[in-house]
Coordinates of C-alpha atoms in Angstrom, one line a residue:
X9 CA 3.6 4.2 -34.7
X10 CA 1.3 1.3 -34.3
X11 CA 3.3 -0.8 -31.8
X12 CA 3.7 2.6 -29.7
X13 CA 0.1 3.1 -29.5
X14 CA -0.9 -0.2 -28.7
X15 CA 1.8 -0.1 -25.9
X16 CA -0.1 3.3 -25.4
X17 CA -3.2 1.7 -25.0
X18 CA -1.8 -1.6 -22.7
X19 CA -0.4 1.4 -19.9
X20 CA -4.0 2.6 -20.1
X21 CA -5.3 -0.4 -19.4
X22 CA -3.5 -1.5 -16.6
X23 CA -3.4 1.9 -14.8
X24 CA -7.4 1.2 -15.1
X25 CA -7.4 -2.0 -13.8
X26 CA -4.4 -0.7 -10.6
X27 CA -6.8 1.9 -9.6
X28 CA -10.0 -0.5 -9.8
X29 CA -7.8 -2.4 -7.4
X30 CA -7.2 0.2 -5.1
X31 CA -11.0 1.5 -4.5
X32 CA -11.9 -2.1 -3.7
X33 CA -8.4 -3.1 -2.0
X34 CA -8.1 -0.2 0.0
X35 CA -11.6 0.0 2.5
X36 CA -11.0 -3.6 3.6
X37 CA -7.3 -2.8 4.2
X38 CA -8.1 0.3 6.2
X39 CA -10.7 -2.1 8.3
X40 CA -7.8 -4.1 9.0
X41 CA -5.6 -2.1 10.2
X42 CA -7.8 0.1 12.1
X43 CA -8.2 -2.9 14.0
X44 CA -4.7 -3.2 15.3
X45 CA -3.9 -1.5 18.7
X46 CA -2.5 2.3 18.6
X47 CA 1.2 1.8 18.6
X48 CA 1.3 -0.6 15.9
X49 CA -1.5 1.0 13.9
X50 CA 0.2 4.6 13.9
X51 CA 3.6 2.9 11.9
X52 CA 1.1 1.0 9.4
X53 CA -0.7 4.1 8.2
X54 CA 2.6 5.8 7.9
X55 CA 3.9 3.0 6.1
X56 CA 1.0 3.1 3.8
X57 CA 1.2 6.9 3.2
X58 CA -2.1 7.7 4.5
X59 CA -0.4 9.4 7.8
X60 CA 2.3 11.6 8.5
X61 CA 4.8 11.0 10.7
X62 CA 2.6 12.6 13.8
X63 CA -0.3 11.1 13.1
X64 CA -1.5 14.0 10.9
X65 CA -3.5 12.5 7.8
X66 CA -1.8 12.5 4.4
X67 CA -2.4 12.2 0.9
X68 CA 0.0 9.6 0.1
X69 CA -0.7 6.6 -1.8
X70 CA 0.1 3.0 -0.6
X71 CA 1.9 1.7 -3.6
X72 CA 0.4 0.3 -7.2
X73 CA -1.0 -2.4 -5.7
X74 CA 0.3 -4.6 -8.7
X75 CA -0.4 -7.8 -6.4
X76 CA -4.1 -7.4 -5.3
X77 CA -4.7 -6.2 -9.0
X78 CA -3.1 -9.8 -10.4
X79 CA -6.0 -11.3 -7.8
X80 CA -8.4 -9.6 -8.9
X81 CA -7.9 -9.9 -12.9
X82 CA -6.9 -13.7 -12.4
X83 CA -11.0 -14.1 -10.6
X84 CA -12.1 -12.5 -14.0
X85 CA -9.8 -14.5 -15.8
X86 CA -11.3 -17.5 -14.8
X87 CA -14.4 -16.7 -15.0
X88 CA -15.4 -15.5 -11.4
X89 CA -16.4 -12.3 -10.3
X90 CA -14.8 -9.7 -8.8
X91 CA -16.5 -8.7 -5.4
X92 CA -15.7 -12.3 -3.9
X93 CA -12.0 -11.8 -3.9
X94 CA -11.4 -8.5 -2.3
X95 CA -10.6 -10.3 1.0
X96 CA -7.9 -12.5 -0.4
X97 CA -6.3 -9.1 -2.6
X98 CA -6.1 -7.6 0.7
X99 CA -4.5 -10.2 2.5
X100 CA -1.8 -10.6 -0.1
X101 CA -1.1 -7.0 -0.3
X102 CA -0.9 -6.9 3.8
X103 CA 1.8 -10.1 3.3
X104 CA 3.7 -7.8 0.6
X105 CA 3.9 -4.6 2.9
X106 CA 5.3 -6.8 5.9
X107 CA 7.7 -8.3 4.0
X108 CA 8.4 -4.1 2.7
X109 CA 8.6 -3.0 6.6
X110 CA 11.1 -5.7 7.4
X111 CA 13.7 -5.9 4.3
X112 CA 14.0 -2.4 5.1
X113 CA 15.5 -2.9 8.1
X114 CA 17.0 -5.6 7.2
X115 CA 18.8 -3.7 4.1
X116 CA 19.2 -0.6 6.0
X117 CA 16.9 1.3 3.6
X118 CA 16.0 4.7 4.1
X119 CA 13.7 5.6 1.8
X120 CA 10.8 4.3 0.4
X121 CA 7.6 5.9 -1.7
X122 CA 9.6 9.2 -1.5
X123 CA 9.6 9.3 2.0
X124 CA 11.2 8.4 4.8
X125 CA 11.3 4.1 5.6
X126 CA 8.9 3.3 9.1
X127 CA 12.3 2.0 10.9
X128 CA 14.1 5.4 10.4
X129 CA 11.0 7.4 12.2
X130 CA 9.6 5.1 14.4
X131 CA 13.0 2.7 15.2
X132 CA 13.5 -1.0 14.0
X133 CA 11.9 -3.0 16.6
X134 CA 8.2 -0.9 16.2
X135 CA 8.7 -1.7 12.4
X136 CA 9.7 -5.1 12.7
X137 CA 6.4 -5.4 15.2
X138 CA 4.0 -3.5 12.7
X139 CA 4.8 -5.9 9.7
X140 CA 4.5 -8.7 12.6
X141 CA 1.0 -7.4 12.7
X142 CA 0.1 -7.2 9.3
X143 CA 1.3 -10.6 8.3
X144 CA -1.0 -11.6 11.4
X145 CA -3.8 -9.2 9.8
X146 CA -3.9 -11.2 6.3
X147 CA -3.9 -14.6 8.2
X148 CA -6.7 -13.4 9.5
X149 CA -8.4 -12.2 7.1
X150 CA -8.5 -15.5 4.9
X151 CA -9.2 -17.3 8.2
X152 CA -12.5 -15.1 8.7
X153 CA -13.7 -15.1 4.9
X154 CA -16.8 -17.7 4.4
X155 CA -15.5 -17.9 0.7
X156 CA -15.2 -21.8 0.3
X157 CA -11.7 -21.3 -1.1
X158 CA -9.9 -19.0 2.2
X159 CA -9.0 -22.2 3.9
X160 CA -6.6 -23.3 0.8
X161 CA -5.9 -19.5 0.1
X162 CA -4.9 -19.4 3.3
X163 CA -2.7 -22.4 3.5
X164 CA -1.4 -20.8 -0.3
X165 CA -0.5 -17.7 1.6
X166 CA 1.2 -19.2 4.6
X167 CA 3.2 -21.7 1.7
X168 CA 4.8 -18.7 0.1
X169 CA 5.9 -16.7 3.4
X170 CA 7.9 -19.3 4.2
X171 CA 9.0 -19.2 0.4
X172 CA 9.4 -15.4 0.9
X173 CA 11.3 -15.6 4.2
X174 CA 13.7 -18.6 2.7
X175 CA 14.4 -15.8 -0.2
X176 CA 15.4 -13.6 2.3
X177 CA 17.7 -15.7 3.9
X178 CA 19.4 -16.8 0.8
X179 CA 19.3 -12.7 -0.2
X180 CA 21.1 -12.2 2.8
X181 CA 23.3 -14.9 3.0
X182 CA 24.7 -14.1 -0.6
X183 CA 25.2 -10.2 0.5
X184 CA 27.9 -11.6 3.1
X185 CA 30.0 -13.5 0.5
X186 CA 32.2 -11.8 -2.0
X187 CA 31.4 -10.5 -5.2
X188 CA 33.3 -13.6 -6.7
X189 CA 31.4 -16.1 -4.7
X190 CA 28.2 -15.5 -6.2
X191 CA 26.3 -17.4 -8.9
X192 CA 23.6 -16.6 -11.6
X193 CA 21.8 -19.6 -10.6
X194 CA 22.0 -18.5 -7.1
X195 CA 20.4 -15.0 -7.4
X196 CA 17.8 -16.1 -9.8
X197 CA 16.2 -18.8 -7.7
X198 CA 16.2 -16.0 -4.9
X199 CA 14.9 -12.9 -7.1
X200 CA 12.2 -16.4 -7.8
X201 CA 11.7 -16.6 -4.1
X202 CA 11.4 -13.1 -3.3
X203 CA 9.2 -11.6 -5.5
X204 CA 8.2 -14.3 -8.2
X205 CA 6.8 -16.3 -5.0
X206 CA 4.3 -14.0 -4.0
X207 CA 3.1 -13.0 -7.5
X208 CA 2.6 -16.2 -8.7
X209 CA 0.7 -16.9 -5.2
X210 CA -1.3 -13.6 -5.7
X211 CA -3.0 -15.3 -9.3
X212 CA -3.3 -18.9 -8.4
X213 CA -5.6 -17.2 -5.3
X214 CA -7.6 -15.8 -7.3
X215 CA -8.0 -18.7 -9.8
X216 CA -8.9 -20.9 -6.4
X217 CA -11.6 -18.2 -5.4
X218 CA -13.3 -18.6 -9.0
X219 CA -13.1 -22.1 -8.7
X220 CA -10.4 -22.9 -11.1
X221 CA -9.2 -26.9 -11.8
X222 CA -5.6 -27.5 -10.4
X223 CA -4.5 -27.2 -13.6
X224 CA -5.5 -23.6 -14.6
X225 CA -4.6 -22.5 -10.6
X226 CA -0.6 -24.2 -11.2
X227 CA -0.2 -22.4 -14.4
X228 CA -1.4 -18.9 -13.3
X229 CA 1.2 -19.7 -10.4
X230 CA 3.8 -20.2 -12.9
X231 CA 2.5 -16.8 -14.9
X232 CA 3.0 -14.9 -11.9
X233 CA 6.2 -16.5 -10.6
X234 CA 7.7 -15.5 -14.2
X235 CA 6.3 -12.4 -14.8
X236 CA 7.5 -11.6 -11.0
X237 CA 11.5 -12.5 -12.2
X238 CA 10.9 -10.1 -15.3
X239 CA 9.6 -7.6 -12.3
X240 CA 13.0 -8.2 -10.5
X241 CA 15.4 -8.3 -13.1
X242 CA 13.6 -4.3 -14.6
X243 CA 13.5 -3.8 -11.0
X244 CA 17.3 -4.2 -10.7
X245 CA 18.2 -2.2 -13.7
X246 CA 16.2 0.7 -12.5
X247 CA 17.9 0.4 -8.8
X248 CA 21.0 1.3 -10.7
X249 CA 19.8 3.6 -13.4
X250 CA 17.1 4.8 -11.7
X251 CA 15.6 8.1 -11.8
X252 CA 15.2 9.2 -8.2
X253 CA 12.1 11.2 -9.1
X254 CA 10.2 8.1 -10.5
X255 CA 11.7 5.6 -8.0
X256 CA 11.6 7.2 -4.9
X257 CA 15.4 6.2 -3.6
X258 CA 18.9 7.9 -4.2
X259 CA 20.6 7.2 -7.6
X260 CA 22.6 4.4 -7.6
X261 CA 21.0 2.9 -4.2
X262 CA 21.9 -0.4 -5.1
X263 CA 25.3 0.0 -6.2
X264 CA 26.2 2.3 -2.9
X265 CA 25.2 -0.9 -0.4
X266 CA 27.0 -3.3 -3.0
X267 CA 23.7 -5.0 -3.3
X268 CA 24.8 -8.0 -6.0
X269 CA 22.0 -7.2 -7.7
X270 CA 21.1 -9.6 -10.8
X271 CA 22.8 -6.8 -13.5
X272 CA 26.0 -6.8 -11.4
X273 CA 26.4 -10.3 -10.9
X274 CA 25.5 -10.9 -14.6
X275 CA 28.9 -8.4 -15.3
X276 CA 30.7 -9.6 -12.7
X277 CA 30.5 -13.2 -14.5
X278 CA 31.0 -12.0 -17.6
X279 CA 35.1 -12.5 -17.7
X280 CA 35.8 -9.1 -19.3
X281 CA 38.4 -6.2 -18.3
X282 CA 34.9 -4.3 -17.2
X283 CA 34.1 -7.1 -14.5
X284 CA 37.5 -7.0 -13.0
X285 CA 37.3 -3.7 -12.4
X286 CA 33.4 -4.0 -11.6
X287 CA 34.8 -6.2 -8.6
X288 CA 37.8 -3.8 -7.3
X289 CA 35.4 -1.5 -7.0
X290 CA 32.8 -3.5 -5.3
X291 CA 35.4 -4.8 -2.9
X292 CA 36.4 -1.3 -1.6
X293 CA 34.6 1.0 0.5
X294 CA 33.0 4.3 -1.7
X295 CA 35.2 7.3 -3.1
X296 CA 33.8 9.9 -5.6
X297 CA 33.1 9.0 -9.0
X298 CA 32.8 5.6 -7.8
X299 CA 28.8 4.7 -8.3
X300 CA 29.2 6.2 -11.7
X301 CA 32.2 3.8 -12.5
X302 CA 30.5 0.9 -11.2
X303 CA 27.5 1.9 -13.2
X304 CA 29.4 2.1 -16.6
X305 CA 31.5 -0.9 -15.9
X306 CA 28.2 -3.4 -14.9
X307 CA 27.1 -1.7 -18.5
X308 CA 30.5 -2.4 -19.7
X309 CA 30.5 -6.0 -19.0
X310 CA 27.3 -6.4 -19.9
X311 CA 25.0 -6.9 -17.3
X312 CA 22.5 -4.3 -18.3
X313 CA 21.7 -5.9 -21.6
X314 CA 21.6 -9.7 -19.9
X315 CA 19.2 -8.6 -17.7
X316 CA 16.9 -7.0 -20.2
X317 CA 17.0 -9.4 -22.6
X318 CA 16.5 -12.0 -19.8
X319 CA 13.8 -10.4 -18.4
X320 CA 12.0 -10.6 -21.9
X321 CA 12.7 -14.4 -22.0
X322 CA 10.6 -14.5 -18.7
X323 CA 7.9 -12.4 -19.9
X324 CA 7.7 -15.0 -22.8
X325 CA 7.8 -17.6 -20.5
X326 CA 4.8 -15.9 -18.6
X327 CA 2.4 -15.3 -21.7
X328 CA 2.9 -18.6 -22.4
X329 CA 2.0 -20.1 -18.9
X330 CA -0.9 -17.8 -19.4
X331 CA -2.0 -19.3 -22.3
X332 CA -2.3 -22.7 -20.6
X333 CA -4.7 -21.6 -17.7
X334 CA -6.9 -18.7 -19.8
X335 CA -7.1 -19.5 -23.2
X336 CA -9.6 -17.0 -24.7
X337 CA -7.1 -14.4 -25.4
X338 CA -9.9 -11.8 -24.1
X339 CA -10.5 -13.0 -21.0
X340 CA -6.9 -13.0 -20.3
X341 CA -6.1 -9.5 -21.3
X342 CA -6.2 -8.1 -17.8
X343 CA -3.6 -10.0 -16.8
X344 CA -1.5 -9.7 -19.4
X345 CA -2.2 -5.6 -19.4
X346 CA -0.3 -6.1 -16.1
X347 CA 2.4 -8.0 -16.7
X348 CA 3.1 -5.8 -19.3
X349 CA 3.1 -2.9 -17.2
X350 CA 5.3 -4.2 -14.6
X351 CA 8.2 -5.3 -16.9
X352 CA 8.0 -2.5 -19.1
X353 CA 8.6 0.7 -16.6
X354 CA 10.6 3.6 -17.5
X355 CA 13.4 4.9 -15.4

């Protein structure tokens, strides 16, 4: 009963410290994007759930904001306040949300946030355009900020696109080989790439805008890059056992585009009767019953319990980077509260 409470108490805390994020976060996104020129501005409030589709207002939300939150709680962290990082939040959570409008074109996705993906209402090229802008609209920001730290923020930011766009490549790359072609190695250094990059990034900014040695900024880098793997690897799990009313997308999403997430290729390396037939079915276009086959035999062989397991090994791995850059257990528990959050969603 104890351990449930205190996890109890942790969700608490980090849906506190989310929404702190999003009333600062969210005014000096809003300035941002009102800024952009009609056309483009119309797909980014839809994207970001404050519009509807005709321009109506809505009450949508634009995501947890898990990113400008780690910024924020990483200034506290280290001792710096608040108020002088709410620029640099909002330029990493306008980096996340282009890299959001253009993997789902780039994947096809058609919904996201229980609605509709920009691409599908507006077309591909307007989407692709918008998240142009908004990578353009962080730059921006940081270049704008009189904060002594936005010019190596800045040059932090522009570091991990590339980081971000070489994931995306490789994520690509490996969807056009066969399920047998693929590597744990492989996926892991891209799930690092893709969403460990910018996480990690999102801290270390925050530890340069309090002023943070080298040494404390490198290691909240490396809490954020392994707390983001843990992210992808709970991430993954859900996109196959997913409940569509938490997560927003069909059941089975991943499993229906043959996405080689880190679950399946974890089965389909596993050598077992259940990852041969894991690969038949991945290597053969849809029939009924087939995404709930494919779901028992990546459980089958194992991949479900690899990835939790691993994903707790990197959440270890996180705390104890942690440790290194914020050693007064106090200061650090914001972050923590957050990390915890992220890897320990329901589905």
């Amino acid at each position: 009963m104890t351990g449930m409470k205190e996890m109890g108490q942790e969700g608490a805390e980090a849906a506190e410290i989310l929404a702190s994020a999003r009333a600062c976060v969210d005014p000096e996104l809003r300035r941002a994007i009102d800024s952009l020129p009609g056309s483009m501005r119309r797909v980014a409030l839809y994207h970001f759930g404050w519009e509807h589709a005709d321009g109506a207002p809505a009450a949508g939300h634009a995501g947890k904001a898990i990113r400008p939150a780690l910024v924020l709680a990483a200034v506290r962290a280290t001792g710096g306040e608040q108020a002088m990082a709410v620029r640099a939040a909002a330029a990493v959570e306008l980096t996340h949300n282009f890299t959001l409008l253009h993997d789902d074109v780039m994947d096809g996705d058609t919904t996201r946030r229980h609605r509709p993906t920009a691409w599908t209402v507006f077309g591909e090229a307007d989407a692709v355009l918008a998240g142009d802008a908004l990578h353009a609209l962080a730059q921006r920001l940081l270049a704008e900020d009189p904060h002594p730290a936005a010019p190596a923020a800045a040059a932090r930011l522009a570091s991990c696109v590339v980081e971000l766009c070489a994931g995306q490549h490789a994520d690509c790359a490996l969807e056009r080989r066969g399920p047998d072609e693929v590597t744990l190695d492989e996926c892991l250094a891209m799930a690092e790439a893709k969403t460990g990059a910018l996480l990690g990034c999102a801290c270390a900014l925050g530890a340069l805008y309090a002023g943070a040695g080298r040494g404390e900024v490198e290691a909240l880098d490396g809490f954020g890059r392994e707390a983001g793997l843990a992210f992808q690897l709970i991430d993954d799990v859900i996109g196959i056992w997913g409940d569509p009313g938490r997560t927003g997308k069909p059941a089975g999403a991943d499993l229906a585009t043959r996405k080689k997430s880190l679950p399946v290729v974890a089965a389909l390396a596993s050598g077992t009767p259940a990852a041969t037939e894991l690969a038949e079915l991945y290597g053969r276009p849809s029939a009924d019953g087939d995404l709930e086959r494919m779901a028992h035999a990546v459980e089958a062989a194992g991949g479900r319990d690899w990835a939790l397991l691993h994903a707790a090994d990197r959440m270890s791995r996180a705390i104890s980077q942690l440790a290194r850059a914020v050693p007064d257990p106090q200061a650090a528990d914001g972050l923590l509260a957050l990390a915890e959050f992220v890897t320990r969603r329901t589905y």
